[in-house]
mmCIF file of C-alpha atoms in Angstrom:
data_model
loop_
_atom_site.group_PDB
_atom_site.id
_atom_site.type_symbol
_atom_site.label_atom_id
_atom_site.label_comp_id
_atom_site.label_asym_id
_atom_site.label_seq_id
_atom_site.Cartn_x
_atom_site.Cartn_y
_atom_site.Cartn_z
ATOM 1 C CA LEU A 1 97.508 108.949 118.212
ATOM 2 C CA ASN A 2 101.236 108.870 118.844
ATOM 3 C CA LEU A 3 100.571 111.535 121.579
ATOM 4 C CA THR A 4 98.320 109.629 123.678
ATOM 5 C CA PRO A 5 99.493 108.838 127.373
ATOM 6 C CA CYS A 6 100.107 105.182 126.649
ATOM 7 C CA VAL A 7 102.287 105.541 123.656
ATOM 8 C CA TYR A 8 104.620 108.005 125.646
ATOM 9 C CA PRO A 9 106.524 105.396 127.467
ATOM 10 C CA MET A 10 107.164 103.678 124.046
ATOM 11 C CA ILE A 11 108.836 106.875 122.870
ATOM 12 C CA ALA A 12 111.372 106.398 125.926
ATOM 13 C CA ILE A 13 111.790 102.553 125.627
ATOM 14 C CA THR A 14 112.334 102.916 121.691
ATOM 15 C CA GLY A 15 114.766 105.620 122.087
ATOM 16 C CA SER A 16 116.761 103.754 124.790
ATOM 17 C CA TYR A 17 116.582 100.697 123.179
ATOM 18 C CA PHE A 18 118.273 102.281 119.715
ATOM 19 C CA GLY A 19 120.377 104.959 121.625
ATOM 20 C CA ALA A 20 122.154 102.022 123.704
ATOM 21 C CA SER A 21 124.089 101.151 120.732
ATOM 22 C CA ALA A 22 125.926 104.609 119.984
ATOM 23 C CA SER A 23 128.473 102.892 117.661
ATOM 24 C CA ARG A 24 126.031 102.178 114.951
ATOM 25 C CA THR A 25 126.052 104.220 111.901
ATOM 26 C CA ARG A 26 123.098 106.045 110.855
ATOM 27 C CA GLY A 27 122.429 103.548 108.229
ATOM 28 C CA GLN A 28 122.542 100.624 110.724
ATOM 29 C CA ALA A 29 120.221 102.851 113.012
ATOM 30 C CA PHE A 30 118.098 103.145 109.977
ATOM 31 C CA ALA A 31 117.525 99.676 109.106
ATOM 32 C CA GLY A 32 116.818 98.831 113.032
ATOM 33 C CA ALA A 33 114.259 101.366 113.085
ATOM 34 C CA PHE A 34 112.607 100.005 109.607
ATOM 35 C CA VAL A 35 112.510 96.566 111.311
ATOM 36 C CA TYR A 36 110.765 97.908 114.469
ATOM 37 C CA CYS A 37 108.392 99.909 112.321
ATOM 38 C CA LEU A 38 107.795 96.987 110.123
ATOM 39 C CA GLY A 39 106.632 95.084 113.495
ATOM 40 C CA ILE A 40 104.168 97.858 114.288
ATOM 41 C CA VAL A 41 102.538 97.761 110.749
ATOM 42 C CA VAL A 42 102.576 94.043 110.227
ATOM 43 C CA SER A 43 100.836 93.830 113.839
ATOM 44 C CA TYR A 44 98.322 96.381 112.913
ATOM 45 C CA THR A 45 97.664 95.316 109.185
ATOM 46 C CA VAL A 46 97.105 91.731 110.011
ATOM 47 C CA LEU A 47 94.407 92.759 112.537
ATOM 48 C CA GLY A 48 92.961 94.841 109.890
ATOM 49 C CA GLY A 49 93.111 91.974 107.792
ATOM 50 C CA VAL A 50 91.305 89.550 109.805
ATOM 51 C CA ALA A 51 88.734 92.443 110.451
ATOM 52 C CA ALA A 52 88.140 92.528 106.684
ATOM 53 C CA LEU A 53 88.183 88.780 105.925
ATOM 54 C CA THR A 54 85.691 88.284 108.762
ATOM 55 C CA GLY A 55 83.375 91.155 107.797
ATOM 56 C CA GLY A 56 80.335 91.395 110.255
ATOM 57 C CA LEU A 57 81.502 88.927 112.649
ATOM 58 C CA PHE A 58 84.194 91.228 114.169
ATOM 59 C CA GLY A 59 81.677 94.069 114.551
ATOM 60 C CA ALA A 60 79.139 91.719 115.853
ATOM 61 C CA LEU A 61 81.579 90.514 118.370
ATOM 62 C CA LEU A 62 82.355 94.250 119.243
ATOM 63 C CA GLN A 63 78.857 94.903 120.037
ATOM 64 C CA SER A 64 78.282 91.698 122.141
ATOM 65 C CA LYS A 65 77.523 92.797 125.800
ATOM 66 C CA TRP A 66 79.651 90.205 126.971
ATOM 67 C CA VAL A 67 82.867 91.302 124.982
ATOM 68 C CA LEU A 68 82.260 94.883 126.109
ATOM 69 C CA LEU A 69 81.868 93.605 129.782
ATOM 70 C CA GLY A 70 85.106 91.865 129.307
ATOM 71 C CA VAL A 71 87.068 94.853 127.875
ATOM 72 C CA SER A 72 85.714 97.092 130.686
ATOM 73 C CA ALA A 73 86.845 94.770 133.205
ATOM 74 C CA LEU A 74 90.375 94.563 131.886
ATOM 75 C CA MET A 75 90.453 98.631 131.772
ATOM 76 C CA VAL A 76 89.044 98.849 135.026
ATOM 77 C CA THR A 77 91.758 96.293 136.239
ATOM 78 C CA LEU A 78 94.701 98.406 134.330
ATOM 79 C CA ALA A 79 93.593 101.552 135.814
ATOM 80 C CA LEU A 80 93.719 99.935 139.410
ATOM 81 C CA SER A 81 97.342 99.016 138.556
ATOM 82 C CA MET A 82 98.164 102.493 137.473
ATOM 83 C CA PHE A 83 96.644 103.804 140.568
ATOM 84 C CA GLY A 84 99.032 101.657 142.431
ATOM 85 C CA LEU A 85 96.702 98.979 143.953
ATOM 86 C CA PHE A 86 98.897 96.169 142.754
ATOM 87 C CA GLU A 87 101.571 96.197 139.847
ATOM 88 C CA ILE A 88 101.669 93.832 136.836
ATOM 89 C CA ARG A 89 104.796 91.891 136.072
ATOM 90 C CA PRO A 90 105.892 89.474 133.830
ATOM 91 C CA PRO A 91 106.773 85.893 135.077
ATOM 92 C CA GLN A 92 110.484 85.833 136.307
ATOM 93 C CA PHE A 93 111.602 83.139 134.253
ATOM 94 C CA LEU A 94 110.655 85.366 130.916
ATOM 95 C CA VAL A 95 112.576 88.118 132.445
ATOM 96 C CA GLN A 96 115.656 86.245 132.928
ATOM 97 C CA ARG A 97 115.283 84.565 129.280
ATOM 98 C CA ALA A 98 114.945 88.096 127.987
ATOM 99 C CA ALA A 99 117.910 89.668 129.752
ATOM 100 C CA GLY A 100 119.843 86.462 128.639
ATOM 101 C CA MET A 101 118.794 86.768 124.717
ATOM 102 C CA SER A 102 119.126 90.775 124.721
ATOM 103 C CA SER A 103 122.587 90.732 123.068
ATOM 104 C CA LYS A 104 121.332 87.903 120.555
ATOM 105 C CA ALA A 105 117.959 88.985 119.853
ATOM 106 C CA GLY A 106 119.065 90.566 116.293
ATOM 107 C CA GLN A 107 116.592 91.805 114.113
ATOM 108 C CA LEU A 108 113.934 89.237 114.792
ATOM 109 C CA GLY A 109 113.720 90.818 118.377
ATOM 110 C CA VAL A 110 113.691 94.238 117.249
ATOM 111 C CA PHE A 111 110.479 93.272 114.892
ATOM 112 C CA PHE A 112 108.625 91.486 117.750
ATOM 113 C CA LEU A 113 109.450 94.614 120.053
ATOM 114 C CA GLY A 114 107.807 96.833 117.437
ATOM 115 C CA ALA A 115 104.918 94.212 117.246
ATOM 116 C CA THR A 116 104.281 94.524 120.942
ATOM 117 C CA MET A 117 104.441 98.319 120.872
ATOM 118 C CA GLY A 118 101.103 97.668 119.413
ATOM 119 C CA ILE A 119 99.900 95.782 122.327
ATOM 120 C CA VAL A 120 101.178 98.022 124.949
ATOM 121 C CA ALA A 121 99.687 101.451 123.217
ATOM 122 C CA ALA A 122 96.185 99.384 122.705
ATOM 123 C CA PRO A 123 94.452 100.924 125.803
ATOM 124 C CA CYS A 124 94.829 104.605 124.398
ATOM 125 C CA LEU A 125 94.380 103.498 120.464
ATOM 126 C CA ALA A 126 91.490 101.049 121.299
ATOM 127 C CA PRO A 127 88.637 104.053 120.584
ATOM 128 C CA PHE A 128 90.009 104.731 117.196
ATOM 129 C CA ALA A 129 91.010 101.125 116.181
ATOM 130 C CA VAL A 130 87.740 99.873 117.389
ATOM 131 C CA ALA A 131 86.074 102.283 114.950
ATOM 132 C CA LEU A 132 88.177 101.514 112.503
ATOM 133 C CA LEU A 133 87.994 97.867 112.893
ATOM 134 C CA ALA A 134 83.996 98.264 112.635
ATOM 135 C CA TYR A 135 84.291 100.493 109.439
ATOM 136 C CA VAL A 136 87.035 97.704 107.721
ATOM 137 C CA GLY A 137 84.673 94.907 108.834
ATOM 138 C CA THR A 138 81.900 96.523 106.973
ATOM 139 C CA SER A 139 83.643 97.790 103.911
ATOM 140 C CA ARG A 140 86.611 95.069 103.666
ATOM 141 C CA GLN A 141 88.931 97.613 102.912
ATOM 142 C CA TRP A 142 92.055 96.276 105.221
ATOM 143 C CA TRP A 143 94.495 98.746 103.450
ATOM 144 C CA TRP A 144 93.133 101.583 106.148
ATOM 145 C CA PHE A 145 94.822 99.586 108.674
ATOM 146 C CA LEU A 146 97.883 99.799 106.647
ATOM 147 C CA VAL A 147 97.741 103.546 106.422
ATOM 148 C CA PHE A 148 96.837 103.428 110.241
ATOM 149 C CA SER A 149 99.852 101.482 111.380
ATOM 150 C CA CYS A 150 102.179 103.402 108.885
ATOM 151 C CA GLY A 151 100.955 106.789 110.673
ATOM 152 C CA LEU A 152 102.043 105.015 113.898
ATOM 153 C CA ALA A 153 105.251 103.714 112.737
ATOM 154 C CA ILE A 154 106.893 106.708 110.867
ATOM 155 C CA PRO A 155 107.543 109.121 113.897
ATOM 156 C CA TYR A 156 109.577 105.642 115.427
ATOM 157 C CA LEU A 157 111.391 105.239 112.295
ATOM 158 C CA VAL A 158 112.638 109.032 112.802
ATOM 159 C CA LEU A 159 113.261 108.220 116.578
ATOM 160 C CA GLY A 160 115.318 105.217 115.916
ATOM 161 C CA THR A 161 117.382 106.493 113.201
ATOM 162 C CA PHE A 162 118.155 109.741 115.258
ATOM 163 C CA SER A 163 118.351 108.209 118.618
ATOM 164 C CA SER A 164 121.772 109.169 119.245
ATOM 165 C CA LEU A 165 120.381 112.936 119.963
ATOM 166 C CA MET A 166 118.205 111.629 122.698
ATOM 167 C CA SER A 167 121.038 112.334 125.508
ATOM 168 C CA SER A 168 119.533 115.875 125.518
ATOM 169 C CA LEU A 169 116.127 114.867 127.080
ATOM 170 C CA PRO A 170 115.287 115.278 130.590
ATOM 171 C CA LYS A 171 116.130 112.317 132.965
ATOM 172 C CA SER A 172 113.574 110.115 134.683
ATOM 173 C CA GLY A 173 112.724 110.773 138.024
ATOM 174 C CA THR A 174 109.760 111.077 140.455
ATOM 175 C CA TRP A 175 108.231 113.705 138.287
ATOM 176 C CA MET A 176 107.569 110.718 136.072
ATOM 177 C CA VAL A 177 105.234 109.271 138.755
ATOM 178 C CA TRP A 178 103.418 112.387 139.033
ATOM 179 C CA VAL A 179 102.806 112.531 135.343
ATOM 180 C CA LYS A 180 101.531 109.088 135.663
ATOM 181 C CA ARG A 181 98.937 109.810 138.398
ATOM 182 C CA VAL A 182 97.757 112.965 136.564
#
């Protein structure tokens, strides 16, 4: 699942975030990457826990035609954005606030960066996650989401720890626009 197209941008974001602090030791880089991965694990495990606690209710919601129509509309909207019809940007006050807080975000900011990774990757992970949600909702075995999230997080632990090696990767450019279009 880490090789799906929605996750690819997170690889660059994670690498650039952790690679920006070249003065950190390997242990400090590992600690930051661990907190990042903890954000991924907590976000998906909480989702699995909610599905396990609600049981069939969550599965029933995912079978509702209105929920499915809403998800379909969201996917079409996001696809139109990918085709260049419009661009989705966060509000300017949030961008300015994030820029001002970037130096003082600390470990809590790293945790939330990891937690939002799950949201960014959701469109490509959704088919598997929905199937897993349905299974967890009926079986009440929430720990499957713990396994799922650890599987997503472990490559980022390695990437964050060894991000100083990222300088040998290809630079961004117009080729990335063609990759997006393909």
